[in-house]
Amino acid sequence: MSEAAIPKEWTATWNLFDDRRTGFVSHVDLKHILRSLGRRHTEAEFHALLANLPDPAPFAAFTRLMQQPYNGPNENDLLAALRAFDHQGSGTLRLAELVVLLSSLGEKMPEGEVRQLLSEVPTDEEGNLNIEALARFLVTPVAISPEEIS
């Protein structure tokens, strides 16, 4: 892919992590970049994607990864999964229950990371998260440029 054909969003996101402009980022940073651009791979999928790449990985490897087809989960998939835990059918989940679930099931997240992530989603007076607001938050891409961050 020629440099002119590389989407500006890809380059801008890469440059947030490659602040010294070395042309390389660590695998950890590469996962953050891919997630920032909407790639919602599991840890196992990331492991497979990055297994044959050097660490740190070059920009060219990143652009090759981004050119691969991706059909990850969408907002409707996430809504269906979250509603499975809404036993009362209220459209909400208890924040405390969700913290326990995310830090103990499947690809476990450290409790501190779960709390930090969910702190950006508003709760009602009883500590409940609206399922639709949570799903929308989780699928919304993160800011890609310094202007969007501020």
Tab-separated table of C-alpha atoms in Angstrom:
chain	number	residue	atom	x	y	z
A	1	MET	CA	0.000	0.000	0.000
A	2	SER	CA	1.492	3.350	-0.987
A	3	GLU	CA	1.888	6.008	1.694
A	4	ALA	CA	-0.653	8.193	-0.083
A	5	ALA	CA	-3.238	5.403	0.097
A	6	ILE	CA	-2.856	4.856	3.859
A	7	PRO	CA	-5.874	6.374	5.642
A	8	LYS	CA	-4.938	9.441	7.708
A	9	GLU	CA	-6.774	7.920	10.675
A	10	TRP	CA	-4.353	4.970	10.682
A	11	THR	CA	-1.290	7.207	10.550
A	12	ALA	CA	-2.630	9.612	13.190
A	13	THR	CA	-3.403	6.769	15.580
A	14	TRP	CA	-0.014	5.129	14.959
A	15	ASN	CA	1.751	8.449	15.605
A	16	LEU	CA	0.094	8.803	19.016
A	17	PHE	CA	2.039	5.704	20.082
A	18	ASP	CA	5.168	6.212	17.961
A	19	ASP	CA	5.843	9.684	19.342
A	20	ARG	CA	9.578	9.504	18.519
A	21	ARG	CA	8.748	8.579	14.904
A	22	THR	CA	10.914	5.455	14.907
A	23	GLY	CA	8.510	3.554	12.656
A	24	PHE	CA	8.103	0.852	15.312
A	25	VAL	CA	5.775	0.182	18.269
A	26	SER	CA	5.655	-2.594	20.847
A	27	HIS	CA	3.092	-5.376	20.559
A	28	VAL	CA	1.288	-3.896	23.574
A	29	ASP	CA	0.997	-0.527	21.836
A	30	LEU	CA	0.031	-2.203	18.558
A	31	LYS	CA	-2.917	-3.880	20.317
A	32	HIS	CA	-3.985	-0.451	21.647
A	33	ILE	CA	-3.714	1.038	18.162
A	34	LEU	CA	-5.792	-1.739	16.605
A	35	ARG	CA	-8.440	-1.436	19.326
A	36	SER	CA	-8.491	2.344	18.904
A	37	LEU	CA	-9.307	1.794	15.255
A	38	GLY	CA	-12.242	-0.484	16.083
A	39	ARG	CA	-10.602	-3.908	15.935
A	40	ARG	CA	-12.140	-5.805	18.862
A	41	HIS	CA	-9.996	-8.940	18.816
A	42	THR	CA	-9.795	-11.298	21.771
A	43	GLU	CA	-6.428	-11.833	23.437
A	44	ALA	CA	-6.170	-15.201	21.648
A	45	GLU	CA	-6.846	-13.527	18.287
A	46	PHE	CA	-4.255	-10.837	19.037
A	47	HIS	CA	-1.746	-13.521	19.977
A	48	ALA	CA	-2.299	-15.241	16.616
A	49	LEU	CA	-2.127	-11.943	14.683
A	50	LEU	CA	1.095	-10.824	16.335
A	51	ALA	CA	2.840	-14.204	16.642
A	52	ASN	CA	4.923	-13.804	13.484
A	53	LEU	CA	5.679	-10.097	13.881
A	54	PRO	CA	8.854	-8.741	15.432
A	55	ASP	CA	8.469	-6.834	18.701
A	56	PRO	CA	8.637	-3.912	18.218
A	57	ALA	CA	6.533	-4.120	15.064
A	58	PRO	CA	7.107	-1.886	12.020
A	59	PHE	CA	4.511	0.441	10.525
A	60	ALA	CA	4.341	-1.717	7.368
A	61	ALA	CA	3.220	-4.720	9.444
A	62	PHE	CA	0.512	-2.572	11.032
A	63	THR	CA	-0.830	-1.482	7.640
A	64	ARG	CA	-0.871	-5.116	6.471
A	65	LEU	CA	-2.899	-6.062	9.577
A	66	MET	CA	-5.347	-3.234	8.942
A	67	GLN	CA	-5.860	-4.371	5.345
A	68	GLN	CA	-7.006	-7.811	6.474
A	69	PRO	CA	-10.789	-8.293	6.482
A	70	TYR	CA	-12.349	-7.788	9.912
A	71	ASN	CA	-15.861	-8.685	10.986
A	72	GLY	CA	-15.751	-8.199	14.729
A	73	PRO	CA	-18.655	-7.813	17.112
A	74	ASN	CA	-20.996	-4.907	16.526
A	75	GLU	CA	-23.334	-2.994	18.831
A	76	ASN	CA	-26.204	-5.458	18.303
A	77	ASP	CA	-23.962	-8.409	19.225
A	78	LEU	CA	-22.876	-6.608	22.367
A	79	LEU	CA	-26.459	-5.676	23.295
A	80	ALA	CA	-27.542	-9.306	22.996
A	81	ALA	CA	-24.652	-10.452	25.188
A	82	LEU	CA	-25.317	-7.809	27.853
A	83	ARG	CA	-29.058	-8.501	27.905
A	84	ALA	CA	-28.308	-12.119	28.816
A	85	PHE	CA	-27.210	-10.785	32.224
A	86	ASP	CA	-30.307	-8.580	32.667
A	87	HIS	CA	-32.334	-11.111	34.638
A	88	GLN	CA	-35.133	-8.645	35.506
A	89	GLY	CA	-35.494	-7.318	31.957
A	90	SER	CA	-34.991	-3.775	33.287
A	91	GLY	CA	-32.543	-2.695	30.592
A	92	THR	CA	-29.864	-2.163	33.236
A	93	LEU	CA	-27.017	-4.044	34.867
A	94	ARG	CA	-25.658	-3.499	38.365
A	95	LEU	CA	-22.208	-1.944	38.140
A	96	ALA	CA	-20.889	-4.137	40.968
A	97	GLU	CA	-22.136	-7.306	39.230
A	98	LEU	CA	-20.578	-6.311	35.910
A	99	VAL	CA	-17.227	-5.617	37.611
A	100	VAL	CA	-17.281	-9.132	39.098
A	101	LEU	CA	-18.237	-10.708	35.749
A	102	LEU	CA	-15.559	-8.933	33.720
A	103	SER	CA	-12.843	-9.608	36.271
A	104	SER	CA	-13.661	-13.288	36.757
A	105	LEU	CA	-15.083	-14.801	33.537
A	106	GLY	CA	-13.600	-15.478	30.109
A	107	GLU	CA	-10.685	-13.192	29.308
A	108	LYS	CA	-10.382	-11.805	32.807
A	109	MET	CA	-9.626	-8.114	33.190
A	110	PRO	CA	-7.998	-6.781	36.358
A	111	GLU	CA	-10.695	-5.267	38.588
A	112	GLY	CA	-8.963	-1.867	38.527
A	113	GLU	CA	-9.073	-1.792	34.713
A	114	VAL	CA	-12.748	-2.782	34.725
A	115	ARG	CA	-13.599	-0.010	37.189
A	116	GLN	CA	-11.561	2.515	35.201
A	117	LEU	CA	-13.297	1.536	31.952
A	118	LEU	CA	-16.781	1.594	33.450
A	119	SER	CA	-16.189	4.881	35.299
A	120	GLU	CA	-16.851	6.635	31.997
A	121	VAL	CA	-20.364	5.180	31.722
A	122	PRO	CA	-22.999	7.013	33.792
A	123	THR	CA	-24.868	5.076	36.482
A	124	ASP	CA	-28.249	5.773	38.013
A	125	GLU	CA	-28.729	6.532	41.715
A	126	GLU	CA	-28.789	2.793	42.478
A	127	GLY	CA	-25.476	2.070	40.743
A	128	ASN	CA	-26.995	0.557	37.599
A	129	LEU	CA	-25.682	0.951	34.058
A	130	ASN	CA	-28.081	1.358	31.149
A	131	ILE	CA	-27.347	-1.546	28.783
A	132	GLU	CA	-27.824	0.491	25.600
A	133	ALA	CA	-25.577	3.322	26.856
A	134	LEU	CA	-22.951	0.778	27.895
A	135	ALA	CA	-23.003	-0.961	24.496
A	136	ARG	CA	-22.805	2.373	22.669
A	137	PHE	CA	-19.842	3.412	24.851
A	138	LEU	CA	-18.005	0.138	24.260
A	139	VAL	CA	-18.318	0.241	20.461
A	140	THR	CA	-17.539	3.948	20.035
A	141	PRO	CA	-14.002	4.380	18.676
A	142	VAL	CA	-11.613	6.305	20.892
A	143	ALA	CA	-10.168	9.678	19.922
A	144	ILE	CA	-7.455	9.438	17.291
A	145	SER	CA	-5.855	12.868	17.336
A	146	PRO	CA	-4.721	15.262	20.064
A	147	GLU	CA	-7.532	17.666	19.066
A	148	GLU	CA	-10.151	14.971	19.690
A	149	ILE	CA	-8.632	14.045	23.041
A	150	SER	CA	-8.930	17.538	24.538
